[in-house]
């Protein structure tokens, strides 16, 4: 159950809350029914995501649930520091935090807060890379392409 499901240029975005924190943001196909935000926090999250769709430089100020391992949170923090319109390769990010590319890729794929923690800004050294633990083309890879293009970084 989502506390909000909003329209997105690539389908829908679902928002789940737990108490006074956002606990998950999910990319959904267009066929999923929209859900009006049911709390003030759900309205704030929906509004901030919608502002991002209007302006890629929009900032997020949301209380995020403390989920994931300590390593994942370290990767997600490093990803959060990547500005809109900039991409880093998995290997570059791995070197920044003293890790290896595969581990960074796994942490990216496990991100509970896509868009807010912009894992789409981390790509393969040879192309767009995977997204949401998926390989090949498909819905999630198309979402990543849209997000990058929205920030001025086209990937075929």
PDB file of C-alpha atoms in Angstrom:
ATOM      1  CA  UNK A   1       0.000   0.000   0.000  1.00  0.00           C
ATOM      2  CA  UNK A   2       1.294   3.427  -0.954  1.00  0.00           C
ATOM      3  CA  UNK A   3       0.642   6.692   0.858  1.00  0.00           C
ATOM      4  CA  UNK A   4       0.728   8.388  -2.554  1.00  0.00           C
ATOM      5  CA  UNK A   5       1.062   7.384  -6.204  1.00  0.00           C
ATOM      6  CA  UNK A   6       1.755  10.304  -8.498  1.00  0.00           C
ATOM      7  CA  UNK A   7       2.089  10.717 -12.250  1.00  0.00           C
ATOM      8  CA  UNK A   8       5.589  10.807 -13.668  1.00  0.00           C
ATOM      9  CA  UNK A   9       6.786  11.470 -17.211  1.00  0.00           C
ATOM     10  CA  UNK A  10       7.805   7.781 -17.428  1.00  0.00           C
ATOM     11  CA  UNK A  11       4.850   6.220 -15.558  1.00  0.00           C
ATOM     12  CA  UNK A  12       4.097   6.647 -11.865  1.00  0.00           C
ATOM     13  CA  UNK A  13       5.991   7.056  -8.603  1.00  0.00           C
ATOM     14  CA  UNK A  14       4.791   5.365  -5.429  1.00  0.00           C
ATOM     15  CA  UNK A  15       5.636   6.801  -2.011  1.00  0.00           C
ATOM     16  CA  UNK A  16       5.533   4.774   1.208  1.00  0.00           C
ATOM     17  CA  UNK A  17       5.828   6.221   4.670  1.00  0.00           C
ATOM     18  CA  UNK A  18       6.615   4.670   8.004  1.00  0.00           C
ATOM     19  CA  UNK A  19       5.783   6.944  10.897  1.00  0.00           C
ATOM     20  CA  UNK A  20       7.284  10.348  10.217  1.00  0.00           C
ATOM     21  CA  UNK A  21       9.722   9.214   7.520  1.00  0.00           C
ATOM     22  CA  UNK A  22       9.698   8.225   3.878  1.00  0.00           C
ATOM     23  CA  UNK A  23      10.568   4.516   3.834  1.00  0.00           C
ATOM     24  CA  UNK A  24      10.415   3.828   0.098  1.00  0.00           C
ATOM     25  CA  UNK A  25      10.002   5.426  -3.303  1.00  0.00           C
ATOM     26  CA  UNK A  26       9.113   3.085  -6.166  1.00  0.00           C
ATOM     27  CA  UNK A  27       8.955   3.488  -9.944  1.00  0.00           C
ATOM     28  CA  UNK A  28       5.666   2.071 -11.231  1.00  0.00           C
ATOM     29  CA  UNK A  29       4.128   1.551 -14.662  1.00  0.00           C
ATOM     30  CA  UNK A  30       1.523   3.999 -15.916  1.00  0.00           C
ATOM     31  CA  UNK A  31      -1.212   1.372 -15.457  1.00  0.00           C
ATOM     32  CA  UNK A  32      -1.034   1.649 -11.649  1.00  0.00           C
ATOM     33  CA  UNK A  33      -3.878   3.639 -10.099  1.00  0.00           C
ATOM     34  CA  UNK A  34      -2.981   7.079  -8.751  1.00  0.00           C
ATOM     35  CA  UNK A  35      -3.388   7.581  -5.000  1.00  0.00           C
ATOM     36  CA  UNK A  36      -3.869  11.030  -3.501  1.00  0.00           C
ATOM     37  CA  UNK A  37      -1.351  11.772  -0.729  1.00  0.00           C
ATOM     38  CA  UNK A  38      -2.924  10.733   2.562  1.00  0.00           C
ATOM     39  CA  UNK A  39      -0.732  12.681   5.015  1.00  0.00           C
ATOM     40  CA  UNK A  40       1.148  15.964   5.161  1.00  0.00           C
ATOM     41  CA  UNK A  41       4.465  14.140   4.680  1.00  0.00           C
ATOM     42  CA  UNK A  42       3.089  12.254   1.659  1.00  0.00           C
ATOM     43  CA  UNK A  43       1.992  15.615   0.169  1.00  0.00           C
ATOM     44  CA  UNK A  44       5.435  17.095   0.837  1.00  0.00           C
ATOM     45  CA  UNK A  45       7.209  14.113  -0.766  1.00  0.00           C
ATOM     46  CA  UNK A  46       4.887  14.154  -3.776  1.00  0.00           C
ATOM     47  CA  UNK A  47       5.336  17.912  -4.164  1.00  0.00           C
ATOM     48  CA  UNK A  48       9.128  17.742  -4.003  1.00  0.00           C
ATOM     49  CA  UNK A  49       9.255  14.914  -6.563  1.00  0.00           C
ATOM     50  CA  UNK A  50       6.885  16.840  -8.852  1.00  0.00           C
ATOM     51  CA  UNK A  51       9.139  19.915  -8.552  1.00  0.00           C
ATOM     52  CA  UNK A  52      12.078  17.742  -9.629  1.00  0.00           C
ATOM     53  CA  UNK A  53      10.088  16.704 -12.724  1.00  0.00           C
ATOM     54  CA  UNK A  54       9.632  20.405 -13.509  1.00  0.00           C
ATOM     55  CA  UNK A  55      13.205  21.451 -12.657  1.00  0.00           C
ATOM     56  CA  UNK A  56      16.063  18.955 -12.353  1.00  0.00           C
ATOM     57  CA  UNK A  57      17.905  21.240  -9.927  1.00  0.00           C
ATOM     58  CA  UNK A  58      15.117  21.016  -7.325  1.00  0.00           C
ATOM     59  CA  UNK A  59      16.343  20.082  -3.839  1.00  0.00           C
ATOM     60  CA  UNK A  60      14.875  17.451  -1.551  1.00  0.00           C
ATOM     61  CA  UNK A  61      14.309  17.956   2.146  1.00  0.00           C
ATOM     62  CA  UNK A  62      12.540  14.845   3.356  1.00  0.00           C
ATOM     63  CA  UNK A  63      12.976  12.714   6.453  1.00  0.00           C
ATOM     64  CA  UNK A  64      14.233   9.375   5.171  1.00  0.00           C
ATOM     65  CA  UNK A  65      13.913   6.141   7.139  1.00  0.00           C
ATOM     66  CA  UNK A  66      17.145   4.611   8.411  1.00  0.00           C
ATOM     67  CA  UNK A  67      17.205   1.565   6.129  1.00  0.00           C
ATOM     68  CA  UNK A  68      19.978  -0.423   4.500  1.00  0.00           C
ATOM     69  CA  UNK A  69      23.367  -1.479   5.744  1.00  0.00           C
ATOM     70  CA  UNK A  70      26.028   0.950   6.924  1.00  0.00           C
ATOM     71  CA  UNK A  71      27.859   0.413   3.619  1.00  0.00           C
ATOM     72  CA  UNK A  72      24.719   1.072   1.562  1.00  0.00           C
ATOM     73  CA  UNK A  73      24.041   4.272   3.496  1.00  0.00           C
ATOM     74  CA  UNK A  74      27.646   5.382   2.847  1.00  0.00           C
ATOM     75  CA  UNK A  75      27.176   4.790  -0.898  1.00  0.00           C
ATOM     76  CA  UNK A  76      23.799   6.544  -0.875  1.00  0.00           C
ATOM     77  CA  UNK A  77      25.326   9.556   0.879  1.00  0.00           C
ATOM     78  CA  UNK A  78      28.066   9.752  -1.752  1.00  0.00           C
ATOM     79  CA  UNK A  79      25.429   9.488  -4.499  1.00  0.00           C
ATOM     80  CA  UNK A  80      23.437  12.285  -2.860  1.00  0.00           C
ATOM     81  CA  UNK A  81      26.470  14.547  -3.259  1.00  0.00           C
ATOM     82  CA  UNK A  82      26.472  14.162  -7.079  1.00  0.00           C
ATOM     83  CA  UNK A  83      24.847  17.310  -8.514  1.00  0.00           C
ATOM     84  CA  UNK A  84      22.191  17.247 -11.239  1.00  0.00           C
ATOM     85  CA  UNK A  85      23.678  16.986 -14.711  1.00  0.00           C
ATOM     86  CA  UNK A  86      26.772  15.109 -13.515  1.00  0.00           C
ATOM     87  CA  UNK A  87      27.403  11.385 -13.737  1.00  0.00           C
ATOM     88  CA  UNK A  88      30.053   9.217 -12.136  1.00  0.00           C
ATOM     89  CA  UNK A  89      31.042   5.717 -13.163  1.00  0.00           C
ATOM     90  CA  UNK A  90      30.623   2.968 -10.582  1.00  0.00           C
ATOM     91  CA  UNK A  91      34.423   2.734 -10.406  1.00  0.00           C
ATOM     92  CA  UNK A  92      34.845   6.465  -9.800  1.00  0.00           C
ATOM     93  CA  UNK A  93      32.355   6.401  -6.943  1.00  0.00           C
ATOM     94  CA  UNK A  94      33.976   3.244  -5.566  1.00  0.00           C
ATOM     95  CA  UNK A  95      37.385   4.946  -5.474  1.00  0.00           C
ATOM     96  CA  UNK A  96      35.879   7.965  -3.687  1.00  0.00           C
ATOM     97  CA  UNK A  97      34.541   5.828  -0.854  1.00  0.00           C
ATOM     98  CA  UNK A  98      37.301   3.183  -0.798  1.00  0.00           C
ATOM     99  CA  UNK A  99      35.301   0.322  -2.248  1.00  0.00           C
ATOM    100  CA  UNK A 100      34.907  -1.654  -5.483  1.00  0.00           C
ATOM    101  CA  UNK A 101      32.565  -1.016  -8.444  1.00  0.00           C
ATOM    102  CA  UNK A 102      30.447  -4.173  -8.023  1.00  0.00           C
ATOM    103  CA  UNK A 103      29.657  -3.355  -4.388  1.00  0.00           C
ATOM    104  CA  UNK A 104      28.720   0.207  -5.352  1.00  0.00           C
ATOM    105  CA  UNK A 105      26.469  -1.146  -8.118  1.00  0.00           C
ATOM    106  CA  UNK A 106      24.730  -3.478  -5.665  1.00  0.00           C
ATOM    107  CA  UNK A 107      24.147  -0.595  -3.228  1.00  0.00           C
ATOM    108  CA  UNK A 108      22.796   1.555  -6.077  1.00  0.00           C
ATOM    109  CA  UNK A 109      20.349  -1.180  -7.044  1.00  0.00           C
ATOM    110  CA  UNK A 110      19.173  -1.463  -3.429  1.00  0.00           C
ATOM    111  CA  UNK A 111      18.405   2.262  -3.100  1.00  0.00           C
ATOM    112  CA  UNK A 112      15.077   2.747  -1.291  1.00  0.00           C
ATOM    113  CA  UNK A 113      14.839   6.411  -2.319  1.00  0.00           C
ATOM    114  CA  UNK A 114      15.399   6.802  -6.076  1.00  0.00           C
ATOM    115  CA  UNK A 115      15.190  10.372  -7.352  1.00  0.00           C
ATOM    116  CA  UNK A 116      15.818  11.685  -3.814  1.00  0.00           C
ATOM    117  CA  UNK A 117      19.050   9.634  -3.675  1.00  0.00           C
ATOM    118  CA  UNK A 118      19.857   9.990  -7.387  1.00  0.00           C
ATOM    119  CA  UNK A 119      21.359   6.586  -8.215  1.00  0.00           C
ATOM    120  CA  UNK A 120      20.555   7.273 -11.876  1.00  0.00           C
ATOM    121  CA  UNK A 121      23.628   9.529 -11.852  1.00  0.00           C
ATOM    122  CA  UNK A 122      25.899   6.492 -11.469  1.00  0.00           C
ATOM    123  CA  UNK A 123      26.654   4.749 -14.761  1.00  0.00           C
ATOM    124  CA  UNK A 124      28.901   2.085 -16.207  1.00  0.00           C
ATOM    125  CA  UNK A 125      32.272   3.118 -17.614  1.00  0.00           C
ATOM    126  CA  UNK A 126      31.054   1.712 -20.942  1.00  0.00           C
ATOM    127  CA  UNK A 127      27.490   3.060 -21.045  1.00  0.00           C
ATOM    128  CA  UNK A 128      24.346   3.616 -19.054  1.00  0.00           C
ATOM    129  CA  UNK A 129      24.746   0.580 -16.785  1.00  0.00           C
ATOM    130  CA  UNK A 130      21.988  -1.221 -14.950  1.00  0.00           C
ATOM    131  CA  UNK A 131      19.204   0.179 -12.854  1.00  0.00           C
ATOM    132  CA  UNK A 132      17.212  -1.194  -9.917  1.00  0.00           C
ATOM    133  CA  UNK A 133      19.023  -4.573 -10.137  1.00  0.00           C
ATOM    134  CA  UNK A 134      17.916  -5.043 -13.741  1.00  0.00           C
ATOM    135  CA  UNK A 135      20.029  -5.603 -16.782  1.00  0.00           C
ATOM    136  CA  UNK A 136      19.125  -5.158 -20.410  1.00  0.00           C
ATOM    137  CA  UNK A 137      16.561  -2.769 -21.733  1.00  0.00           C
ATOM    138  CA  UNK A 138      13.139  -2.381 -20.214  1.00  0.00           C
ATOM    139  CA  UNK A 139      11.018  -0.186 -17.977  1.00  0.00           C
ATOM    140  CA  UNK A 140      13.672   0.632 -15.363  1.00  0.00           C
ATOM    141  CA  UNK A 141      16.421   1.319 -17.892  1.00  0.00           C
ATOM    142  CA  UNK A 142      13.993   3.652 -19.725  1.00  0.00           C
ATOM    143  CA  UNK A 143      13.306   5.450 -16.432  1.00  0.00           C
ATOM    144  CA  UNK A 144      17.064   5.930 -15.972  1.00  0.00           C
ATOM    145  CA  UNK A 145      17.355   7.258 -19.541  1.00  0.00           C
ATOM    146  CA  UNK A 146      14.523   9.729 -18.921  1.00  0.00           C
ATOM    147  CA  UNK A 147      16.027  10.951 -15.637  1.00  0.00           C
ATOM    148  CA  UNK A 148      19.454  11.463 -17.210  1.00  0.00           C
ATOM    149  CA  UNK A 149      17.990  13.236 -20.254  1.00  0.00           C
ATOM    150  CA  UNK A 150      15.931  15.437 -17.904  1.00  0.00           C
ATOM    151  CA  UNK A 151      19.238  16.492 -16.352  1.00  0.00           C
ATOM    152  CA  UNK A 152      20.802  17.125 -19.758  1.00  0.00           C
ATOM    153  CA  UNK A 153      22.729  13.845 -20.065  1.00  0.00           C
ATOM    154  CA  UNK A 154      21.414  11.814 -23.032  1.00  0.00           C
ATOM    155  CA  UNK A 155      22.075   8.069 -23.118  1.00  0.00           C
ATOM    156  CA  UNK A 156      20.880   5.989 -26.067  1.00  0.00           C
TER     157      UNK A 156
END
